[in-house]
Amino acid sequence: MSKSTMIRGAFLLTAASFLSKFLGMIYVIPFNAMVGEQGAALYNYAYAPYGILISVATVGIPAAVSKFVSKYNSLEDYYTGVRMFKTGMSIMAVTGILTFLALFFSAEFIAKQIITTDKFDNTVEDVTMVIRMISFALIITPSMSIFRGFFQGNQSMGPTAVSQVIEQVVRIVFLLITTFLIMYVFKGTMSLAVGFATFAAFIGAIGSYIVLLTYWKKRKHFLDQKIAQQKYVHDVPKKELLRELFMYAGPFVIVAIAIPLFQLVDNFTFNRAMDAIGQAEISETALAVINVLGHKLVIIPVTLATGLSLAIMPAITNSFTAKATSQLNHQINQSIQIIIALVVPASIGLTLLSKEAYGTLYGGIEKLDFTGSLLGWYAPVGIIFALISVTAAILQGINQQNHAVINLTVALLIKIIFNMQLIHMFGAKGSIFATAIAGGVAVALNLIRINRAINFSFRQIFKRTILVGIFVLIMSLVVVSIKLIIGFIFSYEDSRWGLMLVLIVGVICGGYAYLWFAYKSTFLERIFGERVRKLGKIFR
């Protein structure tokens, strides 16, 4: 694969992932308007265990299959790649059925661990139902991961990108239509509406599978021709095929379930702790703000930045294998600095405009002091999420993936140990603090391991982090000044339109200020290359 093809493919997958995440944020606005924070909390109860099982069943498989297929294609042994594809499909079909059965029949047990008292709005029966509804998606989704990996191994990123977007679009359309019909046409219950909203994951998976099958039928005859013409077949035992597949995929699974695991800890402990301090009546609202509504906003810049950073990962692996130390250090510096340049200002900006963002998108102005404040505390955690993903990927690239697994396990234990204690001390914010501490420890351990493994120096990253801090401080002064000026002219916090005005003006002016200083200082050019000079037309 040429370098230009690799970069184009990486950016195509990044764009598809970002679009999927963006659509995932937008649909929450009308969905929340129909079911409220109680419905959002119920939705989260289903998605947390589902997210872990779907990650275990699929994450890392596309990358593993892609690497395997690409390896044997380069040896002109296309038949072995197809063997992997067919074997993997069989394994994933079994995995899908087993994970479906496990989640479906454990739903009531999970629900009883989440809803421990009748003081909450949602009941054990509600939670059991939504978990069982979402479990059906596990039947199909694992097989899709093999399909996507096979196409990627054949240097075709289009099927993965298109299927991701189609899956999200079909899911969202089904979710919004069924929720509207149940709530407003048939006058059904909120819990039933949320149940069908979670079942939308199964419908979206079907849409994605149809797209992948269509691509497969169109391209299969080209592959058949290559197999017919090949001269040599590697006789790799099926056991070795699977061993290589899962050895490569394993570390990706652990890293990918980091956020779902943190959220699952909240599902099992948050309500108990809030009830213990006498705040059961606001517990589900707070949980919905943190793990669903707020998380959708926080994860957008994280997805974009980590996508750009991870596009560099194949080059890091190649440099490490070739022992090109100088090039390897430059690539690691670049990947981490992309996170600093994009996620830090976005997260701090969201903290400064948390009430405006939450009120504009989700309403609920009467309780904005509580919900907006939680979003403000949660926003900077996005920086930690991004750094976890990128530093773990770097460890994978330099053959230190086992340490990424160990470090994340330590972080999870910290989250489990401190979550309830911090909630007792700080209320709902304690959950955010526990996630930040746990994630921060994982990032620190990852960075230490990177330093020890390749003697990597963080001096340049430290200097540029200080520089970004100065630019973010200037941006913050601009945003705060805008809020004070508009607030002096009229009381905008009582109106959703007023909140929207401040949000738009704050984002435009604050973002412009940050980008102006980052561009004029050549900081952006040093990270993203000469293409950034096109911004000169804006900053003249």
PDB file of N, CA and C in Angstrom, residues 482 486 500-510:
ATOM      1  N   ILE A 482     -17.204  37.951  26.518  1.00  0.00           N
ATOM      2  CA  ILE A 482     -18.437  37.933  25.714  1.00  0.00           C
ATOM      3  C   ILE A 482     -19.642  37.627  26.590  1.00  0.00           C
ATOM      4  N   ILE A 486     -22.679  40.383  26.991  1.00  0.00           N
ATOM      5  CA  ILE A 486     -24.056  40.054  26.605  1.00  0.00           C
ATOM      6  C   ILE A 486     -24.949  39.996  27.844  1.00  0.00           C
ATOM      7  N   MET A 500     -28.449  30.224  23.130  1.00  0.00           N
ATOM      8  CA  MET A 500     -27.913  29.875  21.819  1.00  0.00           C
ATOM      9  C   MET A 500     -27.065  31.003  21.250  1.00  0.00           C
ATOM     10  N   LEU A 501     -27.516  32.235  21.433  1.00  0.00           N
ATOM     11  CA  LEU A 501     -26.770  33.399  20.935  1.00  0.00           C
ATOM     12  C   LEU A 501     -25.386  33.453  21.580  1.00  0.00           C
ATOM     13  N   VAL A 502     -25.338  33.306  22.891  1.00  0.00           N
ATOM     14  CA  VAL A 502     -24.059  33.361  23.602  1.00  0.00           C
ATOM     15  C   VAL A 502     -23.173  32.192  23.186  1.00  0.00           C
ATOM     16  N   LEU A 503     -23.765  31.018  23.007  1.00  0.00           N
ATOM     17  CA  LEU A 503     -22.998  29.840  22.594  1.00  0.00           C
ATOM     18  C   LEU A 503     -22.343  30.066  21.233  1.00  0.00           C
ATOM     19  N   ILE A 504     -23.132  30.550  20.272  1.00  0.00           N
ATOM     20  CA  ILE A 504     -22.612  30.748  18.915  1.00  0.00           C
ATOM     21  C   ILE A 504     -21.528  31.818  18.897  1.00  0.00           C
ATOM     22  N   VAL A 505     -21.806  32.956  19.528  1.00  0.00           N
ATOM     23  CA  VAL A 505     -20.829  34.056  19.544  1.00  0.00           C
ATOM     24  C   VAL A 505     -19.573  33.635  20.308  1.00  0.00           C
ATOM     25  N   GLY A 506     -19.766  32.923  21.417  1.00  0.00           N
ATOM     26  CA  GLY A 506     -18.628  32.470  22.216  1.00  0.00           C
ATOM     27  C   GLY A 506     -17.747  31.490  21.460  1.00  0.00           C
ATOM     28  N   VAL A 507     -18.364  30.526  20.771  1.00  0.00           N
ATOM     29  CA  VAL A 507     -17.601  29.536  20.011  1.00  0.00           C
ATOM     30  C   VAL A 507     -16.839  30.203  18.864  1.00  0.00           C
ATOM     31  N   ILE A 508     -17.508  31.098  18.139  1.00  0.00           N
ATOM     32  CA  ILE A 508     -16.862  31.751  16.995  1.00  0.00           C
ATOM     33  C   ILE A 508     -15.700  32.634  17.451  1.00  0.00           C
ATOM     34  N   CYS A 509     -15.955  33.511  18.416  1.00  0.00           N
ATOM     35  CA  CYS A 509     -14.916  34.452  18.862  1.00  0.00           C
ATOM     36  C   CYS A 509     -13.792  33.740  19.617  1.00  0.00           C
ATOM     37  N   GLY A 510     -14.164  32.828  20.521  1.00  0.00           N
ATOM     38  CA  GLY A 510     -13.150  32.086  21.273  1.00  0.00           C
ATOM     39  C   GLY A 510     -12.315  31.210  20.367  1.00  0.00           C
TER      40      GLY A 510
END
